[in-house]
Amino acid sequence: AQSVTQLGSHVSVSEGALVLLRCNYSSSVPPYLFWYVQYPNQGLQLLLKYTTGATLVKGINGFEAEFKKSETSFHLTKPSAHMSDAAEYFCAVIGGSQGNLIFGKGTKLSVKP
Amino acid sequence: EAGVVQSPRYKIIEKKQPVAFWCNPISGHNTLYWYRQNLGQGPELLIRYENEEAVDDSQLPKDRFSAERLKGVDSTLKIQPAELGDSAVYLCASSSSGLSYEQYFGPGTRLTVT
């Protein structure tokens, strides 16, 4: 069965520092992978997705993620953190018998001035 | 383009009371999802509709939860009776096709059962 594991429930970085949020997946078939962001008291917003093709995927707000099959990883990065990046980030994979989104537990990103 | 609309945004009820949540998806989106998000967790799918048909309700606790999407547009999720463990955020999402690749989420309804 497909699943995702997000390493670290809380990550704190300084403004201007590199952001790295880790996601590892488990899938018996080529995975479709996603990163969503959730700001306080809001719904989830799609940041980026990997389906097929280029393994380095660029998303909104300067985020990108690289699909590494050998490491079963899909880590999210941003070169320089901004205060407005403070939010919760969810990695997800298409899975289950119905092909639904399966989410990780989330990583809360804090950005210090 | 208007996003997914949900109401109410917040609801506090006593246990054993009924409660209902409403969702209006993005215009033209045939697929509608209801998720439950417990504190500190990712969303978990409760039910997925393709137009009026519930195509996946395997995770919906059918003894107390029900949902409907009568005209294939807006949808209602009901809990009767509510239990303390139902306290969570209930999210609605929609997508433009049967593929759940890009889902658009509403702001959610935060339910507190006392």
XYZ file of C-alpha atoms in Angstrom:
227
model
C 0.000 0.000 0.000
C 1.155 3.501 -0.757
C 2.134 5.793 2.097
C 4.288 8.795 2.900
C 6.427 9.587 5.906
C 7.392 13.125 6.750
C 10.487 13.376 8.896
C 10.197 16.045 11.545
C 6.875 17.362 12.735
C 8.378 20.807 13.291
C 11.197 22.570 11.442
C 12.509 26.005 12.380
C 14.747 28.122 10.139
C 15.960 31.690 10.099
C 14.730 34.113 7.479
C 16.951 33.803 4.414
C 18.107 30.280 5.283
C 17.559 27.137 3.243
C 14.293 25.315 3.786
C 14.400 21.514 3.600
C 11.320 19.456 4.407
C 11.713 15.717 4.112
C 9.284 13.222 2.631
C 9.793 9.537 1.932
C 7.224 7.437 0.160
C 6.299 3.817 -0.125
C 4.721 2.677 -3.348
C 4.563 -0.520 -5.343
C 3.908 1.397 -8.544
C 5.461 4.551 -10.013
C 4.211 7.195 -7.597
C 2.437 10.438 -8.197
C 3.653 12.786 -5.452
C 2.452 16.129 -4.159
C 3.281 18.856 -1.697
C 0.485 20.929 -0.212
C 0.736 23.941 2.106
C -1.782 24.906 4.781
C -1.763 28.363 6.318
C -3.488 28.836 9.689
C -7.248 28.474 9.493
C -7.146 27.847 5.769
C -7.528 24.889 3.466
C -4.682 23.171 1.663
C -3.092 24.663 -1.429
C -1.130 22.684 -3.985
C 2.545 23.723 -4.084
C 3.801 21.294 -6.700
C 3.347 17.816 -8.076
C 5.361 15.056 -9.707
C 3.631 12.693 -12.096
C 6.059 11.751 -14.872
C 8.987 13.311 -16.687
C 11.488 15.679 -15.132
C 12.404 14.648 -11.618
C 13.071 18.215 -10.428
C 9.724 19.906 -10.064
C 9.255 23.623 -9.546
C 6.253 24.960 -7.743
C 4.787 28.196 -6.512
C 6.434 30.631 -4.102
C 9.956 29.520 -5.041
C 9.612 25.944 -3.789
C 10.895 22.922 -5.627
C 11.150 19.195 -4.991
C 13.196 16.404 -6.475
C 11.887 12.897 -7.027
C 14.608 10.367 -6.211
C 13.467 6.857 -6.940
C 16.608 5.234 -5.526
C 16.017 6.968 -2.191
C 12.193 6.831 -2.349
C 12.239 10.505 -1.459
C 10.505 13.694 -2.545
C 12.030 16.400 -0.357
C 10.797 19.986 -0.577
C 13.313 22.828 -0.696
C 13.477 26.587 -0.969
C 16.812 28.428 -1.153
C 15.824 31.354 1.047
C 13.054 31.297 3.628
C 10.651 34.171 3.986
C 8.483 34.959 6.974
C 5.416 34.305 4.846
C 6.520 30.671 4.371
C 5.539 29.854 7.950
C 2.817 27.239 7.565
C 2.220 23.500 7.684
C 3.365 21.427 4.746
C 1.942 18.073 3.721
C 3.432 15.497 1.411
C 0.954 13.223 -0.345
C 0.899 10.273 -2.710
C -1.809 8.817 -4.900
C -2.690 5.444 -3.457
C -5.260 3.010 -2.199
C -7.628 0.933 -4.255
C -9.436 4.036 -5.494
C -6.403 6.154 -6.322
C -7.067 8.777 -3.683
C -4.638 11.203 -2.078
C -2.883 9.815 0.987
C -1.317 12.502 3.158
C 1.587 12.474 5.557
C 1.228 13.866 9.051
C 2.612 17.232 8.090
C 5.600 19.376 9.002
C 5.102 22.735 10.619
C 7.616 25.281 9.353
C 8.538 28.229 11.577
C 10.630 31.120 10.237
C 12.573 33.237 12.698
C 13.421 36.869 11.898
C -12.976 32.252 -10.008
C -14.565 31.556 -6.640
C -12.924 28.838 -4.577
C -14.493 26.029 -2.603
C -16.960 27.451 -0.112
C -17.709 25.798 3.198
C -20.026 26.714 6.039
C -20.068 27.094 8.901
C -16.419 27.835 9.598
C -16.725 26.908 13.249
C -19.231 24.804 15.156
C -19.418 23.893 18.833
C -21.963 21.302 19.894
C -22.585 18.967 22.793
C -22.094 15.257 22.338
C -25.086 13.329 21.036
C -26.277 16.384 19.090
C -26.520 16.352 15.275
C -24.424 18.614 13.068
C -24.235 19.325 9.353
C -21.578 20.848 7.141
C -22.144 22.350 3.720
C -19.799 22.587 0.764
C -20.087 24.310 -2.606
C -17.293 23.222 -4.971
C -15.652 25.221 -7.718
C -18.021 25.667 -10.636
C -17.635 22.877 -13.166
C -15.802 20.513 -10.833
C -17.466 17.119 -11.026
C -15.491 15.463 -8.263
C -16.060 16.390 -4.629
C -14.246 15.092 -1.575
C -14.868 15.257 2.161
C -11.858 14.883 4.444
C -11.414 14.833 8.197
C -8.270 16.370 9.646
C -7.499 15.559 13.259
C -5.182 17.798 15.230
C -1.579 17.265 14.188
C -2.493 14.933 11.340
C -2.925 15.087 7.612
C -6.373 14.984 6.025
C -8.033 11.584 5.688
C -10.618 10.944 3.014
C -14.146 10.240 4.183
C -16.026 10.146 0.891
C -15.539 10.981 -2.776
C -18.295 11.879 -5.233
C -18.278 11.766 -8.998
C -21.236 13.987 -9.831
C -24.081 12.593 -7.693
C -22.521 9.186 -7.123
C -20.501 8.312 -4.043
C -17.708 6.297 -5.654
C -15.628 5.783 -2.532
C -17.154 5.894 0.945
C -15.084 3.119 2.434
C -13.703 5.363 5.194
C -17.024 6.954 6.139
C -18.306 5.729 9.542
C -21.740 4.894 8.279
C -23.331 4.324 11.655
C -23.295 8.037 12.388
C -22.050 9.839 9.282
C -23.999 10.481 6.120
C -23.427 12.606 3.053
C -25.348 13.667 0.015
C -24.769 15.491 -3.239
C -28.220 15.489 -4.740
C -27.760 17.634 -7.853
C -24.106 16.929 -8.395
C -23.099 20.377 -7.200
C -23.097 21.244 -3.504
C -22.877 18.650 -0.783
C -23.794 18.155 2.863
C -22.004 16.008 5.416
C -23.936 15.096 8.538
C -23.017 13.543 11.859
C -25.752 12.169 14.089
C -25.152 11.778 16.946
C -21.796 13.474 17.416
C -19.191 11.986 19.749
C -16.255 13.624 21.498
C -13.859 11.949 19.074
C -15.498 13.692 16.127
C -13.817 16.962 17.069
C -11.715 17.809 14.012
C -11.566 20.023 10.957
C -13.777 18.823 8.114
C -12.406 19.803 4.739
C -14.151 19.792 1.409
C -12.221 19.677 -1.848
C -13.076 19.504 -5.518
C -11.359 18.632 -8.767
C -12.258 18.914 -12.399
C -12.127 15.239 -13.303
C -12.135 11.768 -11.842
C -8.383 12.003 -11.316
C -7.532 13.379 -7.892
C -4.293 14.895 -9.104
C -5.124 18.516 -8.381
C -7.614 19.095 -5.659
C -8.780 22.498 -4.502
C -9.593 22.745 -0.822
C -12.035 24.873 1.070
C -11.118 26.523 4.391
C -12.767 23.783 6.423
C -15.218 23.602 9.294
C -13.685 23.280 12.747
C -15.979 21.111 14.862
C -15.682 20.998 18.629
C -17.781 18.434 20.481
C -18.069 19.042 24.241
